[in-house]
XYZ file of N, CA and C in Angstrom:
270
model
N 121.040 145.903 29.068
C 121.307 145.735 30.488
C 122.417 144.710 30.644
N 123.319 144.975 31.555
C 124.410 144.037 31.794
C 123.910 142.833 32.580
N 124.741 141.809 32.641
C 124.407 140.593 33.383
C 124.231 140.947 34.859
N 123.104 140.539 35.480
C 122.880 140.892 36.888
C 123.853 140.186 37.820
N 124.146 140.825 38.908
C 125.022 140.265 39.940
C 124.148 139.524 40.940
N 124.439 138.268 41.173
C 123.700 137.473 42.158
C 124.365 137.676 43.509
N 123.583 138.248 44.458
C 124.143 138.578 45.763
C 124.301 137.360 46.658
N 123.544 136.297 46.377
C 123.634 135.083 47.196
C 124.164 133.958 46.312
N 125.467 133.883 46.168
C 126.089 132.883 45.301
C 125.857 131.462 45.791
N 125.564 131.275 47.068
C 125.374 129.933 47.626
C 124.042 129.318 47.196
N 123.087 130.128 46.765
C 121.750 129.640 46.451
C 121.489 129.723 44.945
N 122.235 128.954 44.164
C 122.155 129.000 42.705
C 120.865 128.396 42.140
N 120.181 127.560 42.919
C 118.975 126.892 42.439
C 117.697 127.702 42.673
N 117.766 128.797 43.394
C 116.572 129.580 43.716
C 115.962 130.189 42.461
N 114.641 130.245 42.422
C 113.946 130.881 41.308
C 114.237 132.377 41.343
N 114.480 132.948 40.195
C 114.712 134.379 40.081
C 113.441 135.016 39.530
N 112.839 135.888 40.314
C 111.600 136.566 39.932
C 111.933 137.947 39.371
N 111.205 138.362 38.361
C 111.303 139.757 37.947
C 110.489 140.576 38.955
N 110.749 141.857 39.029
C 109.994 142.723 39.932
C 108.513 142.673 39.578
N 108.197 142.719 38.294
C 106.797 142.679 37.849
C 106.121 141.372 38.225
N 106.803 140.246 38.020
C 106.220 138.945 38.364
C 105.988 138.814 39.864
N 106.948 139.253 40.655
C 106.788 139.191 42.104
C 105.616 140.050 42.553
N 105.536 141.260 42.051
C 104.452 142.167 42.413
C 103.095 141.582 42.020
N 103.000 141.032 40.826
C 101.749 140.426 40.350
C 101.354 139.234 41.226
N 102.316 138.376 41.566
C 102.043 137.209 42.386
C 101.582 137.596 43.784
N 102.245 138.561 44.387
C 101.848 139.013 45.723
C 100.460 139.622 45.677
N 100.188 140.432 44.671
C 98.864 141.051 44.536
C 97.778 139.989 44.397
N 97.983 139.017 43.526
C 96.998 137.953 43.329
C 96.780 137.149 44.606
N 97.851 136.852 45.321
C 97.745 136.101 46.571
C 96.935 136.882 47.601
N 97.235 138.164 47.746
C 96.497 138.989 48.704
C 95.025 139.129 48.302
N 94.758 139.337 47.026
C 93.372 139.483 46.581
C 92.565 138.210 46.818
N 93.180 137.047 46.618
C 92.490 135.776 46.879
C 92.259 135.577 48.371
N 93.232 135.955 49.183
C 93.163 135.719 50.622
C 92.235 136.691 51.343
N 92.069 137.886 50.805
C 91.298 138.928 51.486
C 90.220 139.499 50.571
N 89.392 138.634 50.016
C 88.374 139.063 49.069
C 87.374 140.031 49.671
N 87.126 139.923 50.986
C 86.152 140.790 51.642
C 86.768 142.119 52.078
N 88.046 142.321 51.844
C 88.717 143.542 52.254
C 89.456 143.343 53.565
N 90.246 144.319 53.930
C 91.079 144.231 55.122
C 91.050 145.565 55.862
N 90.899 145.498 57.154
C 91.072 146.654 58.029
C 92.307 146.398 58.872
N 93.135 147.418 59.014
C 94.377 147.291 59.771
C 94.425 148.401 60.815
N 94.790 148.038 62.045
C 94.928 149.007 63.137
C 96.397 149.219 63.440
N 96.791 150.470 63.589
C 98.160 150.759 63.948
C 98.364 152.226 64.252
N 99.585 152.555 64.587
C 99.959 153.929 64.921
C 100.615 154.597 63.722
N 100.229 155.828 63.446
C 100.804 156.597 62.345
C 102.199 157.079 62.731
N 103.151 156.907 61.817
C 104.479 157.510 61.968
C 104.953 157.957 60.590
N 105.947 158.806 60.562
C 106.518 159.331 59.298
C 105.462 159.997 58.424
N 104.527 160.696 59.037
C 103.408 161.326 58.326
C 103.901 162.463 57.440
N 103.462 162.470 56.176
C 103.801 163.540 55.245
C 102.606 163.809 54.343
N 102.126 165.041 54.378
C 101.069 165.472 53.472
C 101.746 166.281 52.369
N 101.779 165.731 51.168
C 102.510 166.328 50.050
C 101.634 167.347 49.334
N 102.248 168.340 48.718
C 101.489 169.374 48.001
C 100.702 168.816 46.816
N 101.058 167.600 46.384
C 100.311 166.950 45.297
C 98.916 166.541 45.752
N 98.688 166.554 47.074
C 97.412 166.113 47.621
C 97.473 164.701 48.170
N 98.586 164.027 47.957
C 98.748 162.670 48.470
C 99.305 162.708 49.893
N 98.981 161.682 50.668
C 99.465 161.570 52.038
C 100.259 160.279 52.154
N 101.409 160.356 52.797
C 102.295 159.214 52.976
C 102.559 159.035 54.467
N 102.516 157.793 54.945
C 102.877 157.521 56.332
C 103.140 156.038 56.506
N 103.695 155.702 57.670
C 103.847 154.304 58.059
C 102.771 154.001 59.074
N 102.283 152.782 59.040
C 101.340 152.289 60.037
C 102.072 151.188 60.775
N 102.232 151.339 62.108
C 103.091 150.398 62.822
C 102.430 149.908 64.104
N 102.929 148.770 64.554
C 102.623 148.260 65.886
C 103.948 147.826 66.501
N 103.901 147.080 67.583
C 105.146 146.697 68.269
C 106.055 145.821 67.422
N 105.473 145.056 66.475
C 106.271 144.077 65.762
C 106.563 144.349 64.302
N 105.858 145.333 63.694
C 106.042 145.523 62.254
C 105.494 146.877 61.822
N 105.759 147.210 60.564
C 105.182 148.417 59.982
C 104.933 148.206 58.499
N 103.974 148.965 57.964
C 103.695 148.971 56.534
C 103.628 150.426 56.077
N 104.074 150.658 54.861
C 103.997 151.995 54.274
C 102.617 152.180 53.665
N 102.072 153.381 53.802
C 100.739 153.698 53.306
C 100.826 154.910 52.395
N 100.118 154.836 51.266
C 99.946 155.984 50.379
C 98.452 156.216 50.265
N 98.016 157.396 50.640
C 96.610 157.785 50.605
C 96.490 158.793 49.468
N 96.124 158.320 48.270
C 96.079 159.175 47.086
C 94.989 160.230 47.233
N 95.363 161.473 46.953
C 94.443 162.616 47.070
C 93.777 162.665 48.438
N 94.506 162.287 49.476
C 93.940 162.200 50.814
C 94.240 163.376 51.721
N 94.893 164.432 51.212
C 95.299 165.534 52.078
C 94.098 166.218 52.726
N 93.036 166.429 51.973
C 91.850 167.074 52.533
C 91.229 166.246 53.636
N 91.100 164.955 53.406
C 90.551 164.049 54.413
C 91.460 164.013 55.631
N 92.772 163.957 55.399
C 93.738 163.921 56.501
C 93.618 165.178 57.358
N 93.437 166.340 56.718
C 93.256 167.593 57.471
C 91.972 167.546 58.287
N 90.879 167.091 57.666
C 89.589 167.024 58.365
C 89.650 166.080 59.560
N 90.368 164.961 59.413
C 90.492 163.995 60.506
C 91.621 164.349 61.473
N 92.383 165.383 61.117
C 93.533 165.818 61.921
C 94.535 164.678 62.137
N 94.820 163.945 61.053
C 95.784 162.848 61.135
C 97.179 163.394 61.408
N 97.920 162.689 62.262
C 99.282 163.104 62.571
C 100.029 161.942 63.224
N 101.329 162.094 63.354
C 102.164 161.088 63.993
C 101.662 160.761 65.388
N 101.720 159.478 65.738
C 101.355 159.032 67.083
C 99.905 158.634 67.248
N 99.055 158.939 66.272
C 97.652 158.567 66.380
C 97.445 157.107 66.043
N 96.561 156.438 66.777
C 96.172 155.092 66.420
C 94.948 155.191 65.517
N 94.996 154.501 64.378
C 93.916 154.555 63.396
C 93.588 153.147 62.910
N 92.436 153.039 62.290
C 92.040 151.816 61.582
C 91.783 152.202 60.142
N 92.496 151.549 59.231
C 92.357 151.838 57.805
C 92.037 150.591 57.034
């Protein structure tokens, strides 16, 4: 791999995280903070039920959105009639 290009040359002292390290750190932080689990309410957008059986969509509110992957969820999505514009709790 060639030498990476630093996009923010002004911030030479910032810690550089690998993708794996960042992902691991975020996961550990979330698991510690939400040990009892999390329910999130929002509106479905960008709904896609893939032939693989997986369902992909965004869950959004007025201020933000998160991407959701529902593995092997196509059958459940059909039964619940999930679609764009619905408000759900997941």
